[in-house]
Tab-separated table of C-alpha atoms and ligand atoms in Angstrom:
chain	number	residue	atom	x	y	z
L	1	MET	CA	-11.441	10.262	-18.568
L	2	PHE	CA	-9.149	7.230	-18.272
L	3	LEU	CA	-10.191	5.390	-15.107
L	4	GLY	CA	-7.507	2.717	-15.419
L	5	SER	CA	-4.844	5.384	-15.660
L	6	ALA	CA	-6.146	7.408	-12.677
L	7	ASN	CA	-5.963	4.337	-10.469
L	8	ARG	CA	-2.253	4.067	-11.313
L	9	ASP	CA	-1.309	7.713	-10.971
L	10	PRO	CA	2.104	7.710	-9.244
L	11	ARG	CA	1.427	11.215	-7.908
L	12	PHE	CA	-1.383	9.774	-5.808
L	13	TRP	CA	-0.549	6.086	-5.245
L	14	GLU	CA	2.537	4.658	-3.672
L	15	TYR	CA	3.891	1.803	-5.847
L	16	PRO	CA	0.901	2.077	-8.219
L	17	GLU	CA	1.828	-1.048	-10.197
L	18	LYS	CA	1.963	-3.273	-7.131
L	19	PHE	CA	-1.034	-5.469	-6.359
L	20	ASP	CA	-1.510	-4.808	-2.668
L	21	VAL	CA	-4.607	-6.282	-1.040
L	22	ASN	CA	-3.952	-4.160	2.045
L	23	ARG	CA	-3.839	-0.917	0.098
L	24	ARG	CA	-5.947	1.920	1.479
L	25	THR	CA	-8.366	2.316	-1.411
L	26	ILE	CA	-9.922	5.698	-0.623
L	27	GLY	CA	-9.499	7.701	-3.821
L	28	GLN	CA	-9.719	4.752	-6.241
L	29	ILE	CA	-12.272	5.223	-8.998
L	30	ALA	CA	-12.607	1.698	-10.415
L	31	PHE	CA	-16.359	2.052	-9.886
L	32	GLY	CA	-16.498	5.680	-10.969
L	33	ASN	CA	-17.398	8.567	-8.713
L	34	GLY	CA	-20.160	11.071	-7.947
L	35	ILE	CA	-23.699	10.914	-9.245
L	36	HIS	CA	-22.898	8.224	-11.858
L	37	VAL	CA	-20.938	5.954	-9.541
L	38	CYS	CA	-21.451	2.261	-10.349
L	39	ILE	CA	-24.823	1.165	-9.050
L	40	GLY	CA	-23.837	-2.519	-9.328
L	41	GLN	CA	-20.634	-2.328	-7.308
L	42	MET	CA	-22.097	-4.185	-4.294
L	43	ILE	CA	-22.997	-7.189	-6.439
L	44	ALA	CA	-19.647	-6.983	-8.253
L	45	ARG	CA	-17.768	-6.963	-4.907
L	46	LEU	CA	-19.879	-9.901	-3.652
L	47	GLU	CA	-19.233	-11.887	-6.837
L	48	ALA	CA	-15.507	-11.263	-6.529
L	49	GLU	CA	-15.521	-12.323	-2.883
L	50	CYS	CA	-17.431	-15.556	-3.697
L	51	LEU	CA	-15.168	-16.342	-6.639
L	52	LEU	CA	-11.941	-15.775	-4.716
L	53	ALA	CA	-13.180	-17.730	-1.679
L	54	ALA	CA	-14.103	-20.711	-3.908
L	55	LEU	CA	-10.824	-20.456	-5.832
L	56	PHE	CA	-8.657	-20.413	-2.736
L	57	ALA	CA	-10.590	-22.983	-0.702
L	58	GLY	CA	-8.004	-25.630	0.112
L	59	ALA	CA	-5.363	-24.055	-2.135
L	60	SER	CA	-1.762	-23.930	-0.945
L	61	SER	CA	-0.486	-21.643	-3.695
L	62	LEU	CA	-1.518	-19.661	-6.730
L	63	GLU	CA	0.999	-18.732	-9.419
L	64	LEU	CA	1.179	-17.383	-12.947
L	65	ALA	CA	1.113	-20.151	-15.547
L	66	GLY	CA	1.698	-17.953	-18.598
L	67	GLU	CA	1.779	-14.407	-19.854
L	68	PRO	CA	-1.235	-12.244	-18.934
L	69	ARG	CA	-2.805	-10.566	-21.943
L	70	TYR	CA	-4.433	-7.169	-21.605
L	71	ARG	CA	-7.462	-6.145	-23.618
L	72	LEU	CA	-7.023	-3.201	-25.926
L	73	MET	CA	-9.462	-0.676	-24.518
L	74	ASN	CA	-9.315	3.071	-24.078
L	75	GLN	CA	-11.241	3.699	-20.861
L	76	LEU	CA	-10.466	0.715	-18.664
L	77	ARG	CA	-7.482	-1.472	-17.940
L	78	THR	CA	-8.668	-5.071	-18.093
L	79	LEU	CA	-7.343	-8.556	-18.749
L	80	ASP	CA	-8.395	-10.865	-21.567
L	81	VAL	CA	-6.311	-13.807	-20.379
L	82	LEU	CA	-4.729	-14.560	-17.025
L	83	PRO	CA	-3.359	-18.122	-16.936
L	84	LEU	CA	-3.080	-19.347	-13.334
L	85	ARG	CA	-1.933	-22.533	-11.676
L	86	ILE	CA	-3.521	-23.476	-8.373
L	87	LYS	CA	-1.867	-26.059	-6.136
L	88	ARG	CA	-4.007	-27.925	-3.620
T	101	HEM	C1	-16.119	-5.289	-11.522
T	101	HEM	C2	-17.292	-4.931	-12.037
T	101	HEM	C3	-17.712	-3.536	-12.377
T	101	HEM	C4	-16.938	-2.436	-12.626
T	101	HEM	C5	-15.399	-2.316	-12.613
T	101	HEM	C6	-17.845	-1.337	-12.916
T	101	HEM	C7	-17.439	-0.044	-13.198
T	101	HEM	C8	-18.305	1.016	-13.397
T	101	HEM	C9	-17.891	2.396	-13.604
T	101	HEM	C10	-16.446	2.886	-13.667
T	101	HEM	C11	-19.005	3.149	-13.751
T	101	HEM	C12	-19.074	4.669	-13.968
T	101	HEM	C13	-19.055	4.999	-15.435
T	101	HEM	C14	-19.087	6.500	-15.660
T	101	HEM	O1	-18.701	7.286	-14.791
T	101	HEM	O2	-19.488	6.893	-16.761
T	101	HEM	C15	-20.137	2.251	-13.662
T	101	HEM	C16	-21.459	2.633	-13.788
T	101	HEM	C17	-22.530	1.765	-13.736
T	101	HEM	N1	-22.497	0.424	-13.421
T	101	HEM	FE1	-20.831	-0.665	-13.073
T	101	HEM	N2	-19.142	-1.788	-12.837
T	101	HEM	C18	-19.099	-3.124	-12.500
T	101	HEM	C19	-20.198	-3.961	-12.306
T	101	HEM	C20	-21.516	-3.584	-12.446
T	101	HEM	C21	-22.655	-4.477	-12.234
T	101	HEM	C22	-22.545	-5.943	-11.793
T	101	HEM	C23	-23.768	-3.737	-12.503
T	101	HEM	C24	-25.206	-4.123	-12.476
T	101	HEM	C25	-25.671	-5.207	-11.843
T	101	HEM	C26	-23.333	-2.396	-12.878
T	101	HEM	C27	-24.170	-1.376	-13.215
T	101	HEM	C28	-23.783	-0.074	-13.465
T	101	HEM	C29	-24.688	1.004	-13.836
T	101	HEM	C30	-26.203	0.881	-14.008
T	101	HEM	C31	-23.905	2.158	-13.996
T	101	HEM	C32	-24.396	3.568	-14.383
T	101	HEM	C33	-24.740	4.361	-13.139
T	101	HEM	C34	-25.170	5.787	-13.521
T	101	HEM	O3	-24.780	6.276	-14.586
T	101	HEM	O4	-25.883	6.391	-12.716
T	101	HEM	N3	-21.966	-2.349	-12.823
T	101	HEM	N4	-19.683	0.969	-13.426
């Protein structure tokens, strides 16, 4: 199964390529599903929350500073490089 592809299925998601923090995420399978659902997802969510809070603390803007580079991988869609510029 291709998890990264399922999370961008245009038959299920409206504007699947858009990064929308307000998106209703019921149906997403970034952490898998069923009996083998990711057991570490709580810690992963907490880490992401801590990282983003620290990154944005006092920031006025965040913008792309170069071309993102995706990792070549069959199952997941993931970035190798995401150059960002933060203005304080
Ligand atoms: C953003 C971070 C993470 C993502 C996107 C992610 C994603 C996933 C996915 C998609 C699965 C299901 C794989 C399948 O169906 O075969 C999975 C399983 C699993 N994940 Fe994660 N994971 C993350 C972080 C973590 C962390 C931090 C831990 C441990 C501290 C963890 C531990 C596990 C384990 C043990 C399983 C296997 C559960 C089972 O088979 O019963 N993951 N993860």
